[in-house]
Coordinates of C-alpha atoms (C1' of nucleotides) in Angstrom, one line a residue:
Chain A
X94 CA -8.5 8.7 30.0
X95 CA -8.4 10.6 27.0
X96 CA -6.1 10.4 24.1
X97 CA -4.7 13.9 24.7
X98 CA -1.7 14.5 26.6
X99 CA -2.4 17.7 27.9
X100 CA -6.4 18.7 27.5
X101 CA -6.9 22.3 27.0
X102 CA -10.8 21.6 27.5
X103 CA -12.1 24.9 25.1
X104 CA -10.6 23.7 21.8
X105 CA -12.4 20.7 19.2
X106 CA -9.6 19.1 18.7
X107 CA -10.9 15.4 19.7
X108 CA -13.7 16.5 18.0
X109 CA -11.9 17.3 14.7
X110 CA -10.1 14.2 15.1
X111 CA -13.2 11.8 15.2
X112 CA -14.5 13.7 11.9
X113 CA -11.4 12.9 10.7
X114 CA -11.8 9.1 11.6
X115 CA -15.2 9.1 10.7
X116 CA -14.8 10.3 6.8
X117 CA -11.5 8.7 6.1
X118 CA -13.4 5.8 7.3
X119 CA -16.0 6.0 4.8
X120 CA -14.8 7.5 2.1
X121 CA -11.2 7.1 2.4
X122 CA -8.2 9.9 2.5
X123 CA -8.1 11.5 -0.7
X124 CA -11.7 11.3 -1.9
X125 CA -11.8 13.2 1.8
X126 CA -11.4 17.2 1.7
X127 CA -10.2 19.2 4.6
X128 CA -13.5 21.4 3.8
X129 CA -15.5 18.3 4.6
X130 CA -13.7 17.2 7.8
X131 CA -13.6 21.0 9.5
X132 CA -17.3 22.2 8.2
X133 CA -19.0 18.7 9.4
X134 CA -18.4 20.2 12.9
X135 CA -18.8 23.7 12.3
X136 CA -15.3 24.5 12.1
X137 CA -13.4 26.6 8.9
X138 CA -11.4 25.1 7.0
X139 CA -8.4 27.2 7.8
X140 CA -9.1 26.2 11.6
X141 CA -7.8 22.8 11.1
X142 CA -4.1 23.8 10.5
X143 CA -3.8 25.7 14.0
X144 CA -3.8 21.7 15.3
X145 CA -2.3 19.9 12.3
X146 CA 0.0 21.6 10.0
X147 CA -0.7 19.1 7.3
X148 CA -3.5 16.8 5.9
X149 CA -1.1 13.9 6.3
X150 CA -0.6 15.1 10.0
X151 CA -3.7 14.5 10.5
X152 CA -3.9 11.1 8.9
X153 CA -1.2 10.3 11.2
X154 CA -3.1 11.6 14.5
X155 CA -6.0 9.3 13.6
X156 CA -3.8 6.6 12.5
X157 CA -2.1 6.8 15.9
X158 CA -5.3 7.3 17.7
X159 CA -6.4 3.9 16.3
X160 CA -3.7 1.7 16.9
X161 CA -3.9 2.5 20.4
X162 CA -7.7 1.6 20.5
X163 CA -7.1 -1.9 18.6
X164 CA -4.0 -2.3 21.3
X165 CA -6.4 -1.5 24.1
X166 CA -9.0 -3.4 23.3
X167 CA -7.1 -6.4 22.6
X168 CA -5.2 -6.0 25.9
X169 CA -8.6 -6.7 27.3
X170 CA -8.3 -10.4 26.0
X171 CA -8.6 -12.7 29.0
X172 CA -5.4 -14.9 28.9
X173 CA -5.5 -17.2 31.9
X174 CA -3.3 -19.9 31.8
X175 CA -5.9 -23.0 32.0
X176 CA -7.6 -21.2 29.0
X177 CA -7.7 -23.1 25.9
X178 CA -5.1 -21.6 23.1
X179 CA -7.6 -21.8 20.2
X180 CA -10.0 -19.6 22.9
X181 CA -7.8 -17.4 23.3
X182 CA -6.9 -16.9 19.4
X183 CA -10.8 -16.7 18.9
X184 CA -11.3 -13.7 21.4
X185 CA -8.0 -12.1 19.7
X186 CA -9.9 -12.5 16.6
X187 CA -13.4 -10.9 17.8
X188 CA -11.7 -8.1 19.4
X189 CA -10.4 -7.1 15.9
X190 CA -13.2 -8.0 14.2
X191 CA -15.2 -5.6 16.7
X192 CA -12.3 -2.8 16.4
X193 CA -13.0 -3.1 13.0
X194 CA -16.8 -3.6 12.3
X195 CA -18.5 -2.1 15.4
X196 CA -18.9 1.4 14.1
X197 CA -15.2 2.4 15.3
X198 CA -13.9 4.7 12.0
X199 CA -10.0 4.5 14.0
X200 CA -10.0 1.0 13.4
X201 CA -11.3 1.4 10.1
X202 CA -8.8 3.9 8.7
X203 CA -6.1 1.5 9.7
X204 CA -7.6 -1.6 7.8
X205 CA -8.9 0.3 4.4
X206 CA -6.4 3.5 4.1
X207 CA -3.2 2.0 2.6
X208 CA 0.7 3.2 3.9
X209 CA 1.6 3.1 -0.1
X210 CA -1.2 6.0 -0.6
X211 CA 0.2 8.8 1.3
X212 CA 4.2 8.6 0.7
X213 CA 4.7 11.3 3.0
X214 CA 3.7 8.9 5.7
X215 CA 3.8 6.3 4.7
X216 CA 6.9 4.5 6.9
X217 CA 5.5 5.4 10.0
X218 CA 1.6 4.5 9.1
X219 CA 3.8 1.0 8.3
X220 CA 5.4 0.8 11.8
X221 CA 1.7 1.3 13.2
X222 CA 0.3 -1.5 11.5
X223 CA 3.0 -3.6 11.8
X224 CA 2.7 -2.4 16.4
X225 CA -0.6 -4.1 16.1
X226 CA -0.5 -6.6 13.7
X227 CA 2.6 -8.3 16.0
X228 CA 0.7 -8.0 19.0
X229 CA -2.0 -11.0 16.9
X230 CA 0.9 -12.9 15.9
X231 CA 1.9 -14.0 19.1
X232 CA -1.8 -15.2 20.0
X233 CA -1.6 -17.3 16.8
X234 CA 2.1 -18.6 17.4
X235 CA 1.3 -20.0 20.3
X236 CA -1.2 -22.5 19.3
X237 CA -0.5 -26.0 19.3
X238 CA -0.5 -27.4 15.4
X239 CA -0.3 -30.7 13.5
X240 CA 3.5 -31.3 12.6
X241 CA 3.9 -29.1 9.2
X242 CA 1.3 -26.7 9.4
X243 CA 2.1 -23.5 7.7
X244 CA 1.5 -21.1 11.1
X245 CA 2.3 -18.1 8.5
X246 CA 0.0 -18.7 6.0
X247 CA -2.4 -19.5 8.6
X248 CA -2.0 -16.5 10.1
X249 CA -2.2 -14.4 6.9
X250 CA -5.5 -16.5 6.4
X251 CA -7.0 -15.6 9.7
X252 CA -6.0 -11.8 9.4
X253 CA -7.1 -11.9 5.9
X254 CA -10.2 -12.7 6.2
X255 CA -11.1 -10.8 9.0
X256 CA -9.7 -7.9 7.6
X257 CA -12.5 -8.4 4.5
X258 CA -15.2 -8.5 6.8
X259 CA -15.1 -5.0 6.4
X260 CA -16.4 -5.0 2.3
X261 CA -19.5 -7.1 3.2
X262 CA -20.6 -6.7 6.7
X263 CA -23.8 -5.4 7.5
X264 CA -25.1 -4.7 10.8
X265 CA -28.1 -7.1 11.6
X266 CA -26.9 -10.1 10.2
X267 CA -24.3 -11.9 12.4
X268 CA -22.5 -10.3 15.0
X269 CA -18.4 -9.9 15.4
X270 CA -18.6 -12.7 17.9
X271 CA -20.3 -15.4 16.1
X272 CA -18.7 -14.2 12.8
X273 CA -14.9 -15.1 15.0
X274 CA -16.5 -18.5 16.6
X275 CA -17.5 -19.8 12.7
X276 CA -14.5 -18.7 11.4
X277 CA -12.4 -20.5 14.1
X278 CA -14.4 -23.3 14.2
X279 CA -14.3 -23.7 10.3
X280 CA -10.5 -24.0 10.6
X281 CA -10.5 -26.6 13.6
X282 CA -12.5 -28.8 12.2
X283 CA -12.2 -30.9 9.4
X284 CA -14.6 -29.8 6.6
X285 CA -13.2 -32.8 4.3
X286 CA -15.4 -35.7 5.6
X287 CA -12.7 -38.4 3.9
X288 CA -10.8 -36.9 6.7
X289 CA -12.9 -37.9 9.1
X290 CA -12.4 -42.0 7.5
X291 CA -8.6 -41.5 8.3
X292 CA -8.1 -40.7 11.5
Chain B
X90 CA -8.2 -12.5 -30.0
X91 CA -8.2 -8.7 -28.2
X92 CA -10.5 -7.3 -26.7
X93 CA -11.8 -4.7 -28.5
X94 CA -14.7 -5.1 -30.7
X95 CA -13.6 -3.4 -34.1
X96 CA -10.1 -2.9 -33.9
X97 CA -8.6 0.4 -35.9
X98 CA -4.9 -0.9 -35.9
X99 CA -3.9 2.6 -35.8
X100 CA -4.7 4.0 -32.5
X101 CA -3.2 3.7 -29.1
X102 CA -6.4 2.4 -27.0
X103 CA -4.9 -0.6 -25.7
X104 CA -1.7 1.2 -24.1
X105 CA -4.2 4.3 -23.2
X106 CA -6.3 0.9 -21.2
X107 CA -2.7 -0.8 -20.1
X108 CA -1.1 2.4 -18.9
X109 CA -4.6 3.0 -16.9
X110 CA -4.8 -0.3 -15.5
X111 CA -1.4 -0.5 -14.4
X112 CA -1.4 2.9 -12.5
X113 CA -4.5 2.5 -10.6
X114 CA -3.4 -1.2 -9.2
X115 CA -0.7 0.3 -8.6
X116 CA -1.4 4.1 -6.8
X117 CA -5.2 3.7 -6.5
X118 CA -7.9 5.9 -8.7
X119 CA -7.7 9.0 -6.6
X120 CA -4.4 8.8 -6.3
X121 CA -4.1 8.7 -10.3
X122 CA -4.2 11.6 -12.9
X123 CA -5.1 12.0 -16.5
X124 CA -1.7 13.6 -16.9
X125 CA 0.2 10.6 -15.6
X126 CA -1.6 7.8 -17.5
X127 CA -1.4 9.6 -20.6
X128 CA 2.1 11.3 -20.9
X129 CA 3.4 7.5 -19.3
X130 CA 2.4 6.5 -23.3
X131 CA 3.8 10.0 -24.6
X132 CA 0.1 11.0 -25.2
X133 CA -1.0 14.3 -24.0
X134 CA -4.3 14.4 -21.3
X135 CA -6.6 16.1 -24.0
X136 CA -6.3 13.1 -26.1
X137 CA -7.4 10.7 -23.7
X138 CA -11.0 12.3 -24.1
X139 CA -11.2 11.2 -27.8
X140 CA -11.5 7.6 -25.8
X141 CA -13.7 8.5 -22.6
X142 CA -15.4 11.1 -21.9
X143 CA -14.2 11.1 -18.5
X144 CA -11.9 9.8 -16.3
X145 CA -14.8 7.5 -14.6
X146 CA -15.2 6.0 -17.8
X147 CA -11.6 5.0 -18.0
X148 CA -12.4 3.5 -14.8
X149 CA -15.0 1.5 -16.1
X150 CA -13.4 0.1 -19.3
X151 CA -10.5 -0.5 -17.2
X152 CA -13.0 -2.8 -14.9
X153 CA -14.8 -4.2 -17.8
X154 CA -11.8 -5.6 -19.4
X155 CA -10.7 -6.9 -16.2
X156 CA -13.7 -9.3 -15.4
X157 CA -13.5 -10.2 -18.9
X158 CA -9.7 -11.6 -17.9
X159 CA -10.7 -13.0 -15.0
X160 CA -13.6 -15.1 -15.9
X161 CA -11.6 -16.1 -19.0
X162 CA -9.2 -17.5 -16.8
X163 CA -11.5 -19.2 -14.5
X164 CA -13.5 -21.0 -17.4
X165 CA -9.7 -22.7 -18.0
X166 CA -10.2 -24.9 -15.1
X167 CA -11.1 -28.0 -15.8
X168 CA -14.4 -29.4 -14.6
X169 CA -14.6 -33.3 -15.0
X170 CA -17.3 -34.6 -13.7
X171 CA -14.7 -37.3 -12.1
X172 CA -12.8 -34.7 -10.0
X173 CA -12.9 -34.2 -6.6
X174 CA -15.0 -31.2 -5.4
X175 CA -12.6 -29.9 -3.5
X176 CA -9.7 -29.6 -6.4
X177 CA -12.4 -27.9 -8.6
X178 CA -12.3 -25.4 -5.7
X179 CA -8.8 -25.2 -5.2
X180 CA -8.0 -24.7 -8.8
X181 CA -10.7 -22.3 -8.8
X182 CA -8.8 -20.5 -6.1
X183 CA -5.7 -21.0 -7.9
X184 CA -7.1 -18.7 -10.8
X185 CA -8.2 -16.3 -8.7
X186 CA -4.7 -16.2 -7.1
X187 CA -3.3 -15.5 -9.8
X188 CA -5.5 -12.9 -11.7
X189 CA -4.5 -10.8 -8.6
X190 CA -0.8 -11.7 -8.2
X191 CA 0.4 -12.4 -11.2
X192 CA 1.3 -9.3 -12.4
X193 CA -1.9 -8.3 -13.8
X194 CA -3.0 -5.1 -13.3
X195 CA -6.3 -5.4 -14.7
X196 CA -7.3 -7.9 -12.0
X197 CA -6.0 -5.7 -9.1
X198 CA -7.8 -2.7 -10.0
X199 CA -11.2 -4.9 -9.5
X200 CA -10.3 -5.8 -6.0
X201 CA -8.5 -2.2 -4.9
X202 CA -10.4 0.0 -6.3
X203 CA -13.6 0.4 -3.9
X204 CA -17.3 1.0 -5.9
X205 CA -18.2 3.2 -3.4
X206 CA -15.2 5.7 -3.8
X207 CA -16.2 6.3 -7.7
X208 CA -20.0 7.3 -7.0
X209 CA -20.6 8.2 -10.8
X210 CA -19.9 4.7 -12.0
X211 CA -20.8 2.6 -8.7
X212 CA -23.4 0.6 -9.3
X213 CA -21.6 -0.4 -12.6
X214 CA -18.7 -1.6 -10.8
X215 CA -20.9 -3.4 -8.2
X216 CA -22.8 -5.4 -11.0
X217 CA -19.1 -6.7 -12.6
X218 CA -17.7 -7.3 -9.1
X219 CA -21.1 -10.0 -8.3
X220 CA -20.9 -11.2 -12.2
X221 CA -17.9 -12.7 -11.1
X222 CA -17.9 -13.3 -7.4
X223 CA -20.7 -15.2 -8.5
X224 CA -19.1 -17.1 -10.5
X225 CA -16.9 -18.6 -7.8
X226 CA -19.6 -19.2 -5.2
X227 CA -20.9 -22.1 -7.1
X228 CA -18.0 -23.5 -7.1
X229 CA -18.0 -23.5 -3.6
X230 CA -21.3 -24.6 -3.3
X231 CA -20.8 -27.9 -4.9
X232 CA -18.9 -29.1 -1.9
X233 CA -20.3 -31.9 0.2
X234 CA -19.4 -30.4 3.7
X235 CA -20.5 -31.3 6.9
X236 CA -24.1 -31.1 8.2
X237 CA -24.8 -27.0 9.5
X238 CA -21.2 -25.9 8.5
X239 CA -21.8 -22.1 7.3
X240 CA -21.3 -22.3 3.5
X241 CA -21.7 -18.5 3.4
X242 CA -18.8 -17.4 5.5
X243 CA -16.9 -20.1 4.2
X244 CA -17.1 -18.1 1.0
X245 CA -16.3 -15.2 2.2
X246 CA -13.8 -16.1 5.0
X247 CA -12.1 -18.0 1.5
X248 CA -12.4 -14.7 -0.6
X249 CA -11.5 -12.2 1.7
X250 CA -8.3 -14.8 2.5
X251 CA -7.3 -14.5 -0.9
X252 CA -8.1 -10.8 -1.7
X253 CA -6.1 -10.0 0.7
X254 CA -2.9 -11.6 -0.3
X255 CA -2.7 -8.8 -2.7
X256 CA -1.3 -6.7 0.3
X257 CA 1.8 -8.8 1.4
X258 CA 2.6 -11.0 -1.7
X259 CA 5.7 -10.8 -3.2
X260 CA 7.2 -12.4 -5.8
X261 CA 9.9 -14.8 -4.8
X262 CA 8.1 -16.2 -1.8
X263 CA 5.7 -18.9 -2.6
X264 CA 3.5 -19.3 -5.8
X265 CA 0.1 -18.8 -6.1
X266 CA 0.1 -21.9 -6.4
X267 CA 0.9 -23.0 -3.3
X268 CA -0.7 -20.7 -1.5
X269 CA -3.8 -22.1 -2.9
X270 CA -3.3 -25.0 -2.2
X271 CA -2.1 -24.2 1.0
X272 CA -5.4 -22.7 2.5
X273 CA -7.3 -25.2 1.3
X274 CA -5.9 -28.1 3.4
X275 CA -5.6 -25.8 6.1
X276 CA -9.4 -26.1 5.5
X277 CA -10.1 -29.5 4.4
X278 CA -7.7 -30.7 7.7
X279 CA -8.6 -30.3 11.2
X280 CA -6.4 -27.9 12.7
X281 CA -7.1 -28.6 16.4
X282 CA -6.0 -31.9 17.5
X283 CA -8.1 -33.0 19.8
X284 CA -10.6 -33.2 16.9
X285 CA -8.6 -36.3 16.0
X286 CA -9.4 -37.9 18.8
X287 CA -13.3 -37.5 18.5
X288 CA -13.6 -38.9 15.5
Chain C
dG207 C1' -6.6 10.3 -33.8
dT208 C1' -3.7 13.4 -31.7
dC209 C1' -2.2 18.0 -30.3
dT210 C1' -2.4 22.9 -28.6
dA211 C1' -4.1 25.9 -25.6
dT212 C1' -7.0 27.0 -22.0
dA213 C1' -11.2 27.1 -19.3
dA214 C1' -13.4 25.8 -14.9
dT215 C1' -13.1 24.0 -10.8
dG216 C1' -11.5 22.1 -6.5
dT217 C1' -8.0 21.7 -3.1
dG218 C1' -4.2 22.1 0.4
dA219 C1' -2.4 25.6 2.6
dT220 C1' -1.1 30.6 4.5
dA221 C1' -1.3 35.4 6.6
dG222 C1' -3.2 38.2 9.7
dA223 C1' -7.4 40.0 12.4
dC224 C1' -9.9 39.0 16.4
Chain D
dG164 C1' -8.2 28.8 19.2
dT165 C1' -11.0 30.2 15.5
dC166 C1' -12.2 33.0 11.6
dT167 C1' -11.7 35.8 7.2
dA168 C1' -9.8 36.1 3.0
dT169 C1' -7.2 34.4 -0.3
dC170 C1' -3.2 32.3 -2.7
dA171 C1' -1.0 28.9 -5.4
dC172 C1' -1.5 24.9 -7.6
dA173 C1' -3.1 20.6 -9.7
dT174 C1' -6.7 18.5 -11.9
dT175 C1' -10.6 17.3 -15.0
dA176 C1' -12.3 18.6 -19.1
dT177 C1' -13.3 21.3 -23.5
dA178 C1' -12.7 23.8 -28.2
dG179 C1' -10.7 23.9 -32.3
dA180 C1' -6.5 23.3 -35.3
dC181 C1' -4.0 19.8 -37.8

DNA sequence: GTCTATAATGTGATAGAC
DNA sequence: GTCTATCACATTATAGAC
């Protein structure tokens, strides 16, 4: 269950694509050559344009690629219907925190490389964000609030923060899943203890 | 009360440091060239090497200048011994808020432009990045917060919240302000509400 | 302090052989 | 499908006049 359509099984284009993923990832798209990309698997650089006839092209094929990880792995979510909402927004949470942090470059190149920094893509790198990013609004929607509670900001909050992760994580310390639990929990309970008085 | 240490009136360094600023928050460093900072001030590029030496360099200035703003700004909030913890850090937030969204450039290059995608100067850029993140984790740290809540990714989860408001702000919407003051109670209250009912 | 002119390099991309 | 060879261009940076 490959990405590609139609596998021709002698060519390196998956190959090319995760050494794509892999530098945008870590050094983002224009500090990125094509010379780097094609020689870190052997390949020339003139090679690369029989599959992509443009470096944007190929941003977009990651870009792509990535979105419908993230859309996979969230689709493995558990959603039974006696499941608590707020457990169901915290596994939404640590599969993006995973898509993001456990090694997976796709993910990566979605969260750091910005729409804004490759005009010639730019709208449809947009519409792939925005494919993914609706699919954790309606996890977060669906949660039942106090009366007045600003459910956007929230969810910018919660997306946010996640999103951050990616500037300070280090492998070792605490995993996606407890780094989702603490963060949830953070927000369901009340860290003012006056609050505690007034209820 | 400018920033530079002996001023000659007669130069153009602080629209050569404006003009950088404003193009790098705005396109990213890479993304930037000599040619487009400089003729945006009707200077030519080799002129801009009487100031730096290299384009790093501008970097750099551009960064220095920027924590010097910042911190500026949050050594403005008030700090009476009477006030509530959590308003010290909400104000504190405040600032930070609006160092990013407020129109000022300076601020937005410090939290776009990655350390790690300008090698020559990274470590540089690291050190003014903690010299003020540091700044804002005591302020976070002064908070009397319930027994084993996780103070660290409370910072973070916090920081990350608010860098990333740089990436779907607009003006118009609400203030930085509000949106300060919004995540905080989002914090301070409990969110799920069966916690009510425990207490 | 700024300009003119240009060097030195790196980069995305192409044409055509194999 | 990949390689060889190379073009065309943009970019950082320098040298020296004014």
């Amino acid at each position: 269950m490959s990405h590609s359509k139609q596998r021709k099984s002698n060519n390196r284009l998956d190959p090319l694509l995760d050494a794509a993923a892999r530098l945008f990832a870590a050094q983002g798209y224009r500090e990125t050559t094509i010379r780097e990309i094609s020689t870190s698997i052997d390949m020339l650089p003139g090679s690369v344009y029989y599959h992509f006839s443009s470096k944007h092209e190929l941003l977009l094929a990651v870009y792509e690629e990535g979105v419908r990880r993230m859309l996979e792995r969230m689709d493995k979510v558990p959603d039974p219907e006696e499941s608590c909402p707020w457990k169901r927004v915290e596994l939404a949470l640590v599969a993006h925190l995973d898509a993001i942090l456990d090694h997976n470059d796709y993910a990566r190149v979605i969260i750091s490389v910005r729409p804004d920094n490759v005009p010639e893509v730019a709208d449809e790198l947009r519409a792939l964000r925005d494919k993914y990013e609706s699919r954790m609004r309606a996890q977060i929607d669906d949660l039942p609030l106090p009366e007045g509670t600003d459910r956007h900001l929230l969810r910018l909050m919660l997306i946010g923060a996640a999103n951050w992760t990616q500037f300070w994580y280090r492998p070792g310390g605490q995993t996606p899943q407890e780094i989702g639990a603490t963060m949830i929990s953070l927000l369901r309970q009340p860290l003012d203890e006056h609050y505690r008085d007034k209820l």
